[in-house]
Coordinates of C-alpha atoms in Angstrom, one line a residue:
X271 CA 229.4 101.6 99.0
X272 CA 227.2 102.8 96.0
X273 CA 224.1 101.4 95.7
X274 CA 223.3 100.0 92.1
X275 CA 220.4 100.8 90.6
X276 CA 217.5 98.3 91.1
X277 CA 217.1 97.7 87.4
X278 CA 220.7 96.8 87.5
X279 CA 220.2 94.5 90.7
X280 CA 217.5 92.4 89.3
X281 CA 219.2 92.2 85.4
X282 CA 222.3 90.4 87.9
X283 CA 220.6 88.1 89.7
X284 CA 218.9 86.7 86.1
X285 CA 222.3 86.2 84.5
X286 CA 223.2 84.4 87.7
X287 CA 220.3 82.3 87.5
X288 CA 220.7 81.9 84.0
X289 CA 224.4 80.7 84.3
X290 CA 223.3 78.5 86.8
X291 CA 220.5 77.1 84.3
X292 CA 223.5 76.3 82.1
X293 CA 225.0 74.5 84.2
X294 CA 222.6 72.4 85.2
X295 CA 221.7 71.6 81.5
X296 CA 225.2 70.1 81.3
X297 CA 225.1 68.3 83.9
X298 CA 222.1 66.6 83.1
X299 CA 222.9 66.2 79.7
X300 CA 226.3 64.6 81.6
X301 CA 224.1 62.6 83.6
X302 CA 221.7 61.4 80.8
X303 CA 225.0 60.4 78.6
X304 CA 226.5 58.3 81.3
X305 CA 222.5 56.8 82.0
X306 CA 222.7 55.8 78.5
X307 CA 226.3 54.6 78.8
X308 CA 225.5 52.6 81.6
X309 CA 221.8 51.1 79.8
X310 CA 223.8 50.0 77.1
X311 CA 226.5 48.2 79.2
X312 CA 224.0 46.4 81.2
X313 CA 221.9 45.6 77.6
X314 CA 225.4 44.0 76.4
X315 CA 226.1 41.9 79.3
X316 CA 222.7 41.0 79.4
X317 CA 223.2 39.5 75.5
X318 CA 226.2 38.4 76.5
X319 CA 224.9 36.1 79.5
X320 CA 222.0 35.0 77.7
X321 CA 223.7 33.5 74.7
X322 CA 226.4 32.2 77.7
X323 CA 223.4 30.2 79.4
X324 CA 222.0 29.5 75.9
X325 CA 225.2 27.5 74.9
X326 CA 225.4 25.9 78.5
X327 CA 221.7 25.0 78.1
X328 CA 222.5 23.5 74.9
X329 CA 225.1 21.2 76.4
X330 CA 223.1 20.6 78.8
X331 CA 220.6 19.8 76.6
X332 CA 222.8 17.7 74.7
X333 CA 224.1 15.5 77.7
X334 CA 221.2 15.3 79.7
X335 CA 218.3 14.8 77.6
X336 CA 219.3 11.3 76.3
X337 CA 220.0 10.2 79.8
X338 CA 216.2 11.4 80.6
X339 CA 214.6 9.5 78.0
X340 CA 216.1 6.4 78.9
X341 CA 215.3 6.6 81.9
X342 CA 211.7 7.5 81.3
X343 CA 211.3 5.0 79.0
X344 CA 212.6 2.5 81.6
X345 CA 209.8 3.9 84.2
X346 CA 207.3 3.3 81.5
X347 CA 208.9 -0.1 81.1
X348 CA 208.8 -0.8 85.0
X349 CA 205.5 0.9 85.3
X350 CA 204.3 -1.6 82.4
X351 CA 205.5 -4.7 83.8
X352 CA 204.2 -3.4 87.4
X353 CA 200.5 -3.1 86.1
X354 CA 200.5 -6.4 84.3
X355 CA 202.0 -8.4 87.7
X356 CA 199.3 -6.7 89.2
X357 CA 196.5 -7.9 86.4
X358 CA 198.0 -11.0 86.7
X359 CA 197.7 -11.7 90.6
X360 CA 194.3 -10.2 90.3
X361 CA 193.5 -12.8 88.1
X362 CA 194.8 -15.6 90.0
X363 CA 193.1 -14.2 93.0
X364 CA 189.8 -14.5 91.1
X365 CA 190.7 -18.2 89.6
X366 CA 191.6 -19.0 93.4
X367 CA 187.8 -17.6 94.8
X368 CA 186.5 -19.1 91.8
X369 CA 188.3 -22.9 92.7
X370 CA 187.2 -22.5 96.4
X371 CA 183.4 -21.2 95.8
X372 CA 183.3 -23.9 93.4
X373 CA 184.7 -27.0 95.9
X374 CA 182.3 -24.8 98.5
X375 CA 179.2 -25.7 96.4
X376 CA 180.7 -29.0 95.5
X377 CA 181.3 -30.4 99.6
X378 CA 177.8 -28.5 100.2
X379 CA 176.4 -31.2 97.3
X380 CA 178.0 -33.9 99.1
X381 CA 177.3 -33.4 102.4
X382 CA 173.4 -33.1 101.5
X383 CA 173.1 -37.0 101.3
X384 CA 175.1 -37.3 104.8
X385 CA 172.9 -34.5 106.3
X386 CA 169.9 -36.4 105.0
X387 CA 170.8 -39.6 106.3
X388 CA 171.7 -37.5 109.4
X389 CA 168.3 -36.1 110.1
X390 CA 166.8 -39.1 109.3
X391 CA 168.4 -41.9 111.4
X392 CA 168.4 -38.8 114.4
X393 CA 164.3 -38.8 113.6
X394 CA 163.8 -42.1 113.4
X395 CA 166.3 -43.0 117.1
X396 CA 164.6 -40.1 118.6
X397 CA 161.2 -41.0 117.6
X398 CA 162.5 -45.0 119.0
X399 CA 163.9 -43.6 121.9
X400 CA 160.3 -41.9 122.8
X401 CA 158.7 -44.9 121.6
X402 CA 160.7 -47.3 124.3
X403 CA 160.7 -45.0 127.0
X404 CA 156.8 -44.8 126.7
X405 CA 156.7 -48.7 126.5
X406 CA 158.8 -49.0 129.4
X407 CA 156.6 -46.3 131.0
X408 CA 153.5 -48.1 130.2
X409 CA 154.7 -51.7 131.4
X410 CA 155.9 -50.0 134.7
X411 CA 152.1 -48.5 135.1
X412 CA 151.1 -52.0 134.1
X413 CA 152.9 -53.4 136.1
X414 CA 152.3 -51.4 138.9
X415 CA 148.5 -51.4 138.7
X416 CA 148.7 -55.4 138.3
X417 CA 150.8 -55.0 141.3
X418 CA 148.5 -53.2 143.5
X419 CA 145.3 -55.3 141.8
X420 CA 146.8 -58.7 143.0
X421 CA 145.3 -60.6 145.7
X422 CA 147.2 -62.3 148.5
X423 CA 146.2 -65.2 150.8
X424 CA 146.8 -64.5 154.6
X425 CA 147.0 -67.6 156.8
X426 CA 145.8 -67.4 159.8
X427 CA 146.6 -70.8 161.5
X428 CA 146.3 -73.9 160.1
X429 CA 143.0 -74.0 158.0
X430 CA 142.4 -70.3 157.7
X431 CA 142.9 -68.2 154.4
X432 CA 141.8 -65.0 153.9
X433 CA 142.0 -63.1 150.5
X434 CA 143.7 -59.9 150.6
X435 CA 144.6 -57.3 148.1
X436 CA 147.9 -56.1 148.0
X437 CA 147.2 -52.5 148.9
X438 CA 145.2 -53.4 151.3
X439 CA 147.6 -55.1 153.5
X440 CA 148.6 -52.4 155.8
X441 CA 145.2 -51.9 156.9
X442 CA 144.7 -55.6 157.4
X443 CA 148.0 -55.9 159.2
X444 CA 146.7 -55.0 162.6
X445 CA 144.0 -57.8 162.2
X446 CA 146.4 -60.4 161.3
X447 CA 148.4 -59.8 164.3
X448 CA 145.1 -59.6 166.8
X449 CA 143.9 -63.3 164.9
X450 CA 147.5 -64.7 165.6
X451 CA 147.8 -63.5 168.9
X452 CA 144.3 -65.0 169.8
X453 CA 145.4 -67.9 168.4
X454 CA 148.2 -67.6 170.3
X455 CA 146.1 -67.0 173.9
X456 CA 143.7 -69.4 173.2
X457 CA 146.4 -72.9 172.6
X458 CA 148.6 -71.2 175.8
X459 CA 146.6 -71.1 177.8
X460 CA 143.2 -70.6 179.3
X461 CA 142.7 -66.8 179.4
X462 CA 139.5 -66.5 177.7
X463 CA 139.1 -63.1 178.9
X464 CA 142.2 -61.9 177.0
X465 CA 141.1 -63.7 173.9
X466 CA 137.8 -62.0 173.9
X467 CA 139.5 -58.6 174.1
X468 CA 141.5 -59.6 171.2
X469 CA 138.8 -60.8 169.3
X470 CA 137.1 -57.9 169.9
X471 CA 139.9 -55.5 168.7
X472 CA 139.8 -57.9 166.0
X473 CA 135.7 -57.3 165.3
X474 CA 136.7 -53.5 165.3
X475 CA 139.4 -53.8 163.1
X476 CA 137.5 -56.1 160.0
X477 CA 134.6 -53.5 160.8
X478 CA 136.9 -50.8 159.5
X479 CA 138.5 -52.8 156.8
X480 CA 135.4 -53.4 155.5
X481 CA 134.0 -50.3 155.2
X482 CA 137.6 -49.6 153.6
X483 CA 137.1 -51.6 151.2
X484 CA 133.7 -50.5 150.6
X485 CA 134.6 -47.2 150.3
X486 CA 137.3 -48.1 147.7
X487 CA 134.7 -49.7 146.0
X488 CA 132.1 -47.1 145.6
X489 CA 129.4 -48.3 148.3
X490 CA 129.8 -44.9 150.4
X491 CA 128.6 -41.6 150.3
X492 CA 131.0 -38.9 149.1
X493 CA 131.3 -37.6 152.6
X494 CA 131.6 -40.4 154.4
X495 CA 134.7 -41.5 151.7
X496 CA 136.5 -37.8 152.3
X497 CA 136.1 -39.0 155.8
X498 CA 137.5 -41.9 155.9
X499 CA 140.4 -40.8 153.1
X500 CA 140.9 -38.3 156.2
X501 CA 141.0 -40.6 158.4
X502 CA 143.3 -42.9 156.5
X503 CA 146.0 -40.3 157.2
X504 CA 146.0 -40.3 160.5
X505 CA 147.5 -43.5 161.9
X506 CA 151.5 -42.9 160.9
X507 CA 151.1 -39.8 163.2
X508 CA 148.6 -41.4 165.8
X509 CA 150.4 -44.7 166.5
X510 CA 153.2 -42.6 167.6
X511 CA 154.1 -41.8 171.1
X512 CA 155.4 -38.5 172.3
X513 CA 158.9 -38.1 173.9
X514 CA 157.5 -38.2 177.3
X515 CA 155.4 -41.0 176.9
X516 CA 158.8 -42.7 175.9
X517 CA 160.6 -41.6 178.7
X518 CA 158.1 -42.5 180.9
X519 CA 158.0 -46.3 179.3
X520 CA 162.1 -46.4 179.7
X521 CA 161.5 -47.1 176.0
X522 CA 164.6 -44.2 175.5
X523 CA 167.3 -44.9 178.5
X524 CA 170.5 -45.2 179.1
X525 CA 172.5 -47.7 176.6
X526 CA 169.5 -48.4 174.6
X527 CA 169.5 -48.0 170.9
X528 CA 168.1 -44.9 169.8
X529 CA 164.9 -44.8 168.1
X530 CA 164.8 -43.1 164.8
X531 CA 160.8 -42.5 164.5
X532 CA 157.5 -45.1 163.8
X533 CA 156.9 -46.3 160.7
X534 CA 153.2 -46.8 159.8
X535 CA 152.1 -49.7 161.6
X536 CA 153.6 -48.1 164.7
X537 CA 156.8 -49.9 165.2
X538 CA 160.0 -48.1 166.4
X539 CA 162.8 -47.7 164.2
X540 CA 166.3 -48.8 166.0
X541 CA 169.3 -47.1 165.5
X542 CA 172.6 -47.2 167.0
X543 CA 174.3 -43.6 166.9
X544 CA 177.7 -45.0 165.6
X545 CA 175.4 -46.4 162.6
X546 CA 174.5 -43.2 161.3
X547 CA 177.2 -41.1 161.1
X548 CA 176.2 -38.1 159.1
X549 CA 172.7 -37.2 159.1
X550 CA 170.9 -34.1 156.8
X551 CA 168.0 -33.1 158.0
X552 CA 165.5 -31.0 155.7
X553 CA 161.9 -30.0 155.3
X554 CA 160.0 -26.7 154.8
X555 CA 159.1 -24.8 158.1
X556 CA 156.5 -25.8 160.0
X557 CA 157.6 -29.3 158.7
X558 CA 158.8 -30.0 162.2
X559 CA 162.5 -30.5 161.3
X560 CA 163.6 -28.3 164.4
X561 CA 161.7 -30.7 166.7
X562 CA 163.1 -33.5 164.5
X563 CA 166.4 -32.4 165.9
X564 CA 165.8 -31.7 169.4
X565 CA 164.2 -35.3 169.7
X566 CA 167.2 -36.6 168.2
X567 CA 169.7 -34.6 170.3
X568 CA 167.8 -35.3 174.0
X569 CA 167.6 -38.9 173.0
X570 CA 171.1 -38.9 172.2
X571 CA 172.2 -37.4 175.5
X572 CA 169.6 -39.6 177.7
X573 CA 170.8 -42.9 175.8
X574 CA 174.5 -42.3 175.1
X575 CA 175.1 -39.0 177.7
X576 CA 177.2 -38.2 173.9
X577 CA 178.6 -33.9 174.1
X578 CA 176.6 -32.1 171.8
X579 CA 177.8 -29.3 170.3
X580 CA 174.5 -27.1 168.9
X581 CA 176.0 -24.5 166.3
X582 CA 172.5 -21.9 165.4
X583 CA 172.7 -19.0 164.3
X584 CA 168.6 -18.5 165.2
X585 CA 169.8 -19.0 168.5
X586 CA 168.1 -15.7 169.7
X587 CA 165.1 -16.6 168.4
X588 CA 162.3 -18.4 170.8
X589 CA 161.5 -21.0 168.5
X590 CA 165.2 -22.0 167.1
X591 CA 167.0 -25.1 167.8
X592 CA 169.3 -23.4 170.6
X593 CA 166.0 -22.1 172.4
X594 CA 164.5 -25.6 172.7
X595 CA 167.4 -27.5 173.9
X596 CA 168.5 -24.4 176.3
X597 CA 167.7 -26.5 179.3
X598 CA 170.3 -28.8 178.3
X599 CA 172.8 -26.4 178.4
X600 CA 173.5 -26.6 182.3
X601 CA 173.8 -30.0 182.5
X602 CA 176.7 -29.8 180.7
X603 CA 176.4 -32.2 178.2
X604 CA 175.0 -29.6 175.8
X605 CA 176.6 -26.6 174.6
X606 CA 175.5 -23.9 172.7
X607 CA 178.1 -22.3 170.5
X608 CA 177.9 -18.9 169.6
X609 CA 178.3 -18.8 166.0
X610 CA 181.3 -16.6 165.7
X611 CA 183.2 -19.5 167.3
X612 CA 182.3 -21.9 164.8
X613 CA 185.8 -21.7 163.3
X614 CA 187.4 -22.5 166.8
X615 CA 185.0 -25.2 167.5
X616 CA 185.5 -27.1 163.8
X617 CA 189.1 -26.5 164.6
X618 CA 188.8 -28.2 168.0
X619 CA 187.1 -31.3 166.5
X620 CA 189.4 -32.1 164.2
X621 CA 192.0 -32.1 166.7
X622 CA 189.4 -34.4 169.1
X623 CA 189.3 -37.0 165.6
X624 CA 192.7 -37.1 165.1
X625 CA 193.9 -37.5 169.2
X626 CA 191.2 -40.4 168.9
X627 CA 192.4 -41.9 166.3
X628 CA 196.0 -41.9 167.3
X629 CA 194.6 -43.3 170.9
X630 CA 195.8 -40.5 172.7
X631 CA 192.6 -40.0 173.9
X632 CA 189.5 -42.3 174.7
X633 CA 186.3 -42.8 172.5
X634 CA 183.9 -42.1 175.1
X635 CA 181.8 -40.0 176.0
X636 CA 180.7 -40.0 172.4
X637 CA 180.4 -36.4 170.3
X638 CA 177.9 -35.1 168.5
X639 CA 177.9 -31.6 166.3
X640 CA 174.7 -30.6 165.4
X641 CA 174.1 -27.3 163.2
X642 CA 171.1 -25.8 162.2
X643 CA 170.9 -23.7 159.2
X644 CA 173.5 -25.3 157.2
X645 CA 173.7 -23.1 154.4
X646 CA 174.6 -20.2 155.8
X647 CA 178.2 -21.2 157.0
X648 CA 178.9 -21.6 153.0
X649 CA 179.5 -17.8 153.7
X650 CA 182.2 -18.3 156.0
X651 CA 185.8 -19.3 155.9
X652 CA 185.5 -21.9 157.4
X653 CA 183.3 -24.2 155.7
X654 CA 186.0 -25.8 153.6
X655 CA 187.1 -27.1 156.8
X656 CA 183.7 -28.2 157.9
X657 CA 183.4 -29.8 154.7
X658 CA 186.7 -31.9 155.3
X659 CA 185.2 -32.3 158.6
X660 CA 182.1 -33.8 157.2
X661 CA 184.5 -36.0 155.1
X662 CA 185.9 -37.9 157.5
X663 CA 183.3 -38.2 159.0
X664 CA 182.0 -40.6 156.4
X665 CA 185.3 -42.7 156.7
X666 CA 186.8 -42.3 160.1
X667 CA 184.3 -40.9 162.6
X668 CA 182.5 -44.5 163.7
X669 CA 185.9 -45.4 164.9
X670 CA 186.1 -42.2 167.0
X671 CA 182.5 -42.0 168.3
X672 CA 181.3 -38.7 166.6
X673 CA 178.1 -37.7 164.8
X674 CA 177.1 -35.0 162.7
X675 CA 173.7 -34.0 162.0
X676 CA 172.6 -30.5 159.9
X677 CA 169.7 -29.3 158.7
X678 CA 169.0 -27.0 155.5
X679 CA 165.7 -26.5 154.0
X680 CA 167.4 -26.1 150.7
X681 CA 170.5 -28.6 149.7
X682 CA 171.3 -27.3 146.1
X683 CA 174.5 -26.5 145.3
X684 CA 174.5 -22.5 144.7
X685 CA 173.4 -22.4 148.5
X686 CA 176.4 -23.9 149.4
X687 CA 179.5 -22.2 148.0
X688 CA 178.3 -24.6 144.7
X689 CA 179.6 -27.1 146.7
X690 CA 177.2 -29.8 145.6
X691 CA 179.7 -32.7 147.1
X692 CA 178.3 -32.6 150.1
X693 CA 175.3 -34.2 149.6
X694 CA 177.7 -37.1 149.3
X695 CA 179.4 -36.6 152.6
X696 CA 175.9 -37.5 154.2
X697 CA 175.6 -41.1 155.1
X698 CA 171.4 -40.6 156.4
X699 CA 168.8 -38.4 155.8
X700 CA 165.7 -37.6 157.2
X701 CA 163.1 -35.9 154.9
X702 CA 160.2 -34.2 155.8
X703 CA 157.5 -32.6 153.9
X704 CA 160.0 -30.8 151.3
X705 CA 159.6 -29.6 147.5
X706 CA 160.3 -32.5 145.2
X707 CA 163.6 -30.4 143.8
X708 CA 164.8 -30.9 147.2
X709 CA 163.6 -34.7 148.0
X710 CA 165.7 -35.2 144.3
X711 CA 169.0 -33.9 145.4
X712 CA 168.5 -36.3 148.6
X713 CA 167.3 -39.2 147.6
X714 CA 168.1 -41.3 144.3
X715 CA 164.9 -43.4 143.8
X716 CA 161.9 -42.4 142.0
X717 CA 160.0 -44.4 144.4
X718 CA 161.1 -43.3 147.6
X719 CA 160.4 -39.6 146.1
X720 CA 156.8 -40.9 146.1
X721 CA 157.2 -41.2 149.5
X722 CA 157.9 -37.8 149.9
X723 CA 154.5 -36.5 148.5
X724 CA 152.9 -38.4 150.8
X725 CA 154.1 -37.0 153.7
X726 CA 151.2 -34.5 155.3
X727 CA 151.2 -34.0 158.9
X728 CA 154.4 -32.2 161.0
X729 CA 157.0 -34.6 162.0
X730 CA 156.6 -37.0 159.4
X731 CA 159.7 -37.7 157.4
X732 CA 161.2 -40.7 155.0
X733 CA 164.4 -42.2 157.1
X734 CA 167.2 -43.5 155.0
X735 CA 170.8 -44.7 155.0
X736 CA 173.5 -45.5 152.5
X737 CA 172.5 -50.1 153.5
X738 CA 168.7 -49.5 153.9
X739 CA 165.8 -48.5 152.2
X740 CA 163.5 -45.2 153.0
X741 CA 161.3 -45.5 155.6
X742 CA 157.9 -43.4 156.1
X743 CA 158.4 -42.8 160.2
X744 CA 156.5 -40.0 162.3
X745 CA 159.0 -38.8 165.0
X746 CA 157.8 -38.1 168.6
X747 CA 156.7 -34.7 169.8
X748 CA 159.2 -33.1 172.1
X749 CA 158.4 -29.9 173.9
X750 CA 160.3 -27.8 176.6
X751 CA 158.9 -29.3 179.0
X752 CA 160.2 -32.6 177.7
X753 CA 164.0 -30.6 177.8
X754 CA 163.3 -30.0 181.4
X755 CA 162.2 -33.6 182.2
X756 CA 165.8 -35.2 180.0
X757 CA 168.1 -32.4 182.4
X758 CA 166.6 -33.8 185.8
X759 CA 167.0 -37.4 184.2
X760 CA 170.8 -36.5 183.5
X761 CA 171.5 -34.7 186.1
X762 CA 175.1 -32.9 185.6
X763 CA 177.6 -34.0 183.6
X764 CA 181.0 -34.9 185.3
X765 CA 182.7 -35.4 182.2
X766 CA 185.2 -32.7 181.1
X767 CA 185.0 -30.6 178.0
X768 CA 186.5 -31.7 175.1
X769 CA 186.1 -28.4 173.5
X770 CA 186.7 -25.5 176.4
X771 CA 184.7 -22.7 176.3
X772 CA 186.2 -19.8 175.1
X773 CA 186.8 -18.1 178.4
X774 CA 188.8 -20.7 179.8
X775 CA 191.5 -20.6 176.7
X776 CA 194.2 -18.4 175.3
X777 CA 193.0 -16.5 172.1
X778 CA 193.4 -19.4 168.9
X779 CA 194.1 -17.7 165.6
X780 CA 192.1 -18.6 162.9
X781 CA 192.3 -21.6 161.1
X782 CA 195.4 -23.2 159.9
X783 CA 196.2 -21.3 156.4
X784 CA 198.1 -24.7 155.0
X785 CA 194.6 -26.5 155.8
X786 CA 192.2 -23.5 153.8
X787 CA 195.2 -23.7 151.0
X788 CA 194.6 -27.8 150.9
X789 CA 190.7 -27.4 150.7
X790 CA 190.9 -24.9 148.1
X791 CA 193.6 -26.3 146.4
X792 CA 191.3 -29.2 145.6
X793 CA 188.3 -27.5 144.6
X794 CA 189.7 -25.6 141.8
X795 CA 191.0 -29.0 141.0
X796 CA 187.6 -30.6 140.8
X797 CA 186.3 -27.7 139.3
X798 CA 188.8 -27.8 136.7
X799 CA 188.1 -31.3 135.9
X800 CA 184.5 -30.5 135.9

């Protein structure tokens, strides 16, 4: 092939390009016509759609728009009557606080002459009330001081009178008794000898009424009237024998009354165990309560050979209850429960009461359940049982021939359970030297209170029973050695348990549930009528 010339090459490949420039000119001219074209189109539907949704608008418009106003003009309406409902309940509201602040003020105006009249007939019973209670105060001083300043005439025989002020009678009681009983001597019979003994007793005994009296009267020293206030003291504690002198006077034997303490001129108090019942025993320590009890329970077994049944829960310690009347214990008429058992044992006692009752079983020997320490069983179950116990006691027990006798130190009711009833299951108490909150919740009387204040020396208590009045007695002094004397007297019992041991029996479940259910069923009911 020829080759072209290079001038010639590059000439062709400019008309090529050149053509092809021409061609792309059209074609963009092609392609801006048919932009154009298509600009327009879109421009003309666009009119065409606007003024389409322009007339549809306006019917819309036209159809619509009326409905809206009505409507809104019915909200306004509602809206209207909505807010003046609303300004009208407000408004009764206020009238309605206004009517009831205003009868408020008016009952408060009326009530002020009521309250007044109130206050003052409240002032004027109160101040009465104060006024009698002082009066009657003042009459009962009065009356007591004209009491104690009267003047009585003691007769001694035929033509003999002797003056005597009331107080002073039970220091001129012993020389009464020596002047009647040498009167007595001397119209028997012809023992001079024993007259002059009495009338010298008697000598002695004005001797020390008189200086008595003169020491009441402000004719002694200081001293020697401490000492004879001192001495005045004495003779409830010093008139009375000790357990051994009794036993040794067979003044406590077998199927003899038993002797409840002195009282101040020195005579013994007599009372039949049946008689008594229930007793509480209290005092503070070192009151002698403990020995109280011990007396009590020895003379009981030397007099009635009754089966005591000691429930203590001290017993470890030396100088309980249990440790005193240990010597007892193998005699068999004394038994010492352990305190776990105390369930089984107030169990076994009911049964006893109700098998003598029924007479399957014979009253005697006689049964007496003594527990020291009182309060503390309130812990256990089985003190609504005891307390039932202690109830029928009151009622049913002199027919069976049982006693019960417990001590507490304190008898309120939040020591026991608040159980206050059974300070009313109690049918004696013996009271030794106690606070007066305690002597209160035992005995009634403001007088026989008094007597508790008085007491000073261990082992003397105020006696009383639901038929007689207090009694200021001193009880005997009993000692271990006095135990030891009472289980030689004795000797061994032959009588058999009425309560087995609890060796000798099967294993007892606790106490009947339909019995604990009864006993709490009617404390919640007298709690609920409290």
């Amino acid at each position: 092939m020829r080759k072209l010339h290079p001038f010639l090459h590059v000439s062709l490949s400019l008309k090529k390009m050149y053509e092809t420039l021409l061609k792309l000119k059209y074609a963009g001219k092609l392609v801006a016509i048919a932009l154009v074209g298509l600009i327009t189109l879109l421009m003309l539907f666009s009119a065409i759609w606007q003024v389409i949704v322009r007339r549809h608008v306006a019917q819309f418009d036209e159809t619509i728009s009326p409905r809206m106003a009505a409507a809104t003009q019915e909200a306004f309406a509602e809206k209207a009557a909505y807010e003046a409902a609303e300004f009208r309940v407000k408004r009764l509201k206020k009238e309605a606080w206004t009517s009831y602040e205003i009868e408020k003020l008016r009952l408060q105006t009326d009530m002020l002459a009521r309250y007044a009249a109130l206050k003052y007939y409240s002032v004027v019973g109160l101040l009465s009330v104060l006024a009698l209670s002082a009066l009657i105060m003042i009459g009962g001083l009065a009356g007591a001081k004209i009491r104690q300043a009267s003047v009585c005439m003691a007769r001694i025989g035929k033509h003999s009178e002797i003056p005597v002020h009331l107080k002073d009678l039970p220091t001129f009681y012993p020389i009464a008794v020596n002047l009647s009983l040498a009167e007595i001597q001397a119209s028997a019979s012809n023992a001079h000898e024993t007259a002059y003994q009495i009338s010298r007793q008697m000598l002695e005994d004005i001797t020390t009424y008189t200086r008595a009296l003169a020491g009441k009267r402000g004719l002694l020293s200081p001293a020697a009237l401490f000492a004879d206030s001192q001495n005045a003291l004495v003779p409830a504690v010093a008139n009375c024998p000790t357990f051994a002198e009794l036993l040794q006077q067979k003044k406590i034997a077998s199927d003899k009354p038993l002797i409840c303490g002195f009282d101040e001129q020195g005579q013994p108090l007599f009372k039949e165990l049946k008689e008594i019942k229930t007793l509480a025993v209290t005092g503070l320590q070192g009151s002698g309560k403990t020995l109280s009890m011990a007396y009590l329970v020895a003379s009981a077994v030397v007099a009635y050979r009754v089966q005591v049944y000691v429930i203590d829960p001290h017993k470890e310690h030396p100088e309980s209850l249990a440790a005193i009347l240990t010597p007892l214990e193998k005699t068999g008429y004394v038994t010492l429960v352990n305190p776990i058992d105390t369930p089984r044992v107030i169990k076994d006692l009911h049964r006893a009461l109700d098998r003598r009752l029924n007479g399957e079983e014979a009253c005697t020997p006689g049964i007496l359940l003594v527990i020291d320490e009182l309060a503390r069983l309130s812990k256990m179950d089985c003190f609504n049982v005891l307390l039932a116990f202690l109830e029928r006691c009151t009622e049913e027990t002199r027919k069976a021939n049982m006693t019960f006798i417990g001590s507490s130190p304190k008898w309120t009711a939040r020591h026991f359970n608040n159980r206050a009833d059974i300070r009313r299951c109690m049918n004696a108490v013996l009271v030794h030297k106690s606070k007066p909150s305690q002597a209160d919740l035992l005995l009634e009387d403001s007088e026989y209170k008094q007597m508790v204040k008085e007491l000073e020396h261990p082992g003397e208590a105020v006696f009383a029973t639901d038929y007689g009045a207090p009694t200021h007695v001193s009880m005997p002094l009993c000692t271990r050695e006095d135990m030891q004397t009472v289980a030689q007297l004795v000797g061994v019992s032959s009588e058999k348990w009425l309560i087995p041991p609890l060796e000798e029996m099967p294993q007892i479940a606790a106490i009947e549930e339909q019995t604990v259910s009864f006993a709490n069923a009617k404390r919640k009911k007298a709690v609920s009528a409290k």
